[in-house]
Amino acid sequence: MSLPQHVAIIMDGNGRWAKSQGRERTHGHYHGAINIRNIAIRAKDLGIKVLTLFAFSTENWKRPDSEVSFIMDLPRVFLNQYLKELIDNDINIEFIGDWKKLPTSTVKICEDIIEKTKDNQGLKLVLALNYGSRQEIVMAVNSFITNHPHLPIDEEMLESFLYTSHLPPVDLCIRTSGEKRLSNFLLWQLAYSELVFCPLHWPEFTENDFEKTINEYEKRHRRFGGL
Ligand code: IPE
Ligand code: IPE
Ligand code: MG
């Protein structure tokens, strides 16, 4: 099978990785953010078109305030360290989820990242921030009702109101850290995606591990209900 066009990753295991190093959970989040740079550049070099990364879920607000604040500051840290390099690699960055409800300072940084990378034509890097799939589907249905109050909804219409409406279908979804669940990520979009669950924690998942997963995908046979 050919290269996946759109790969999604549930970047899990930052906290457990940090614990294994005898460090605080935030240390794992910092190294996890750095790893985004490595994987994005390899994805672009491989010729993948879209990489969607689950960075913060609508359920992650349940965590201690100190951990949430640290994560909310990561876009700024990431921008300072890597934005120039990502621009040089022709990477275009956007966000999905209810990210405009994040702290104002985080929203500003995200808007800055979008603006500075908007003309890039290489890999599209989509960061899911304050994203929840059930909330997304409810939002899509409500937008549909507002726009078409007298029509019944169909699949195509619903898809056109999802955050991902402009993106190609997700071919492959990877979850690191050994957990085997979706945790409210892209429930609609993953209906026919290939799934790979990798035991490595996100900060230790290297470019080569990523490439091995892509090779595994290439060996799979997708049938979409046919033969
Ligand atoms: C993923 O790593 C990052 C976020 C959910 C923000 P975790 O923080 O969930 O790390 P573990 O799963 O507790 O090890
Ligand atoms: C999913 O990981 C969310 C992100 C990776 C951002 P979680 O660590 O929040 O998922 P659960 O709680 O183990 O299901
Ligand atoms: Mg986790």
JSON list of N, CA and C in Angstrom, two decimals, residues 30 45 58 85 141 154 171:
[
{"chain": "A", "resi": 30, "resn": "TYR", "atom": "N", "xyz": [7.49, 18.82, 28.54]},
{"chain": "A", "resi": 30, "resn": "TYR", "atom": "CA", "xyz": [8.50, 19.62, 27.83]},
{"chain": "A", "resi": 30, "resn": "TYR", "atom": "C", "xyz": [9.18, 18.77, 26.74]},
{"chain": "A", "resi": 45, "resn": "ASP", "atom": "N", "xyz": [9.73, 15.03, 5.49]},
{"chain": "A", "resi": 45, "resn": "ASP", "atom": "CA", "xyz": [10.74, 14.41, 4.62]},
{"chain": "A", "resi": 45, "resn": "ASP", "atom": "C", "xyz": [10.20, 13.15, 3.94]},
{"chain": "A", "resi": 58, "resn": "THR", "atom": "N", "xyz": [-10.31, 17.89, 25.86]},
{"chain": "A", "resi": 58, "resn": "THR", "atom": "CA", "xyz": [-11.31, 18.63, 26.65]},
{"chain": "A", "resi": 58, "resn": "THR", "atom": "C", "xyz": [-11.42, 18.02, 28.06]},
{"chain": "A", "resi": 85, "resn": "GLU", "atom": "N", "xyz": [12.78, 27.11, 12.39]},
{"chain": "A", "resi": 85, "resn": "GLU", "atom": "CA", "xyz": [13.14, 25.86, 11.74]},
{"chain": "A", "resi": 85, "resn": "GLU", "atom": "C", "xyz": [11.94, 25.22, 11.02]},
{"chain": "A", "resi": 141, "resn": "VAL", "atom": "N", "xyz": [-23.34, 19.34, 14.51]},
{"chain": "A", "resi": 141, "resn": "VAL", "atom": "CA", "xyz": [-24.79, 19.17, 14.35]},
{"chain": "A", "resi": 141, "resn": "VAL", "atom": "C", "xyz": [-25.50, 20.50, 14.63]},
{"chain": "A", "resi": 154, "resn": "ASP", "atom": "N", "xyz": [-27.09, 14.64, 6.58]},
{"chain": "A", "resi": 154, "resn": "ASP", "atom": "CA", "xyz": [-26.50, 13.40, 6.05]},
{"chain": "A", "resi": 154, "resn": "ASP", "atom": "C", "xyz": [-25.00, 13.40, 6.36]},
{"chain": "A", "resi": 171, "resn": "ASP", "atom": "N", "xyz": [-5.58, 8.28, 7.43]},
{"chain": "A", "resi": 171, "resn": "ASP", "atom": "CA", "xyz": [-5.25, 6.91, 6.99]},
{"chain": "A", "resi": 171, "resn": "ASP", "atom": "C", "xyz": [-4.75, 6.07, 8.15]}
]
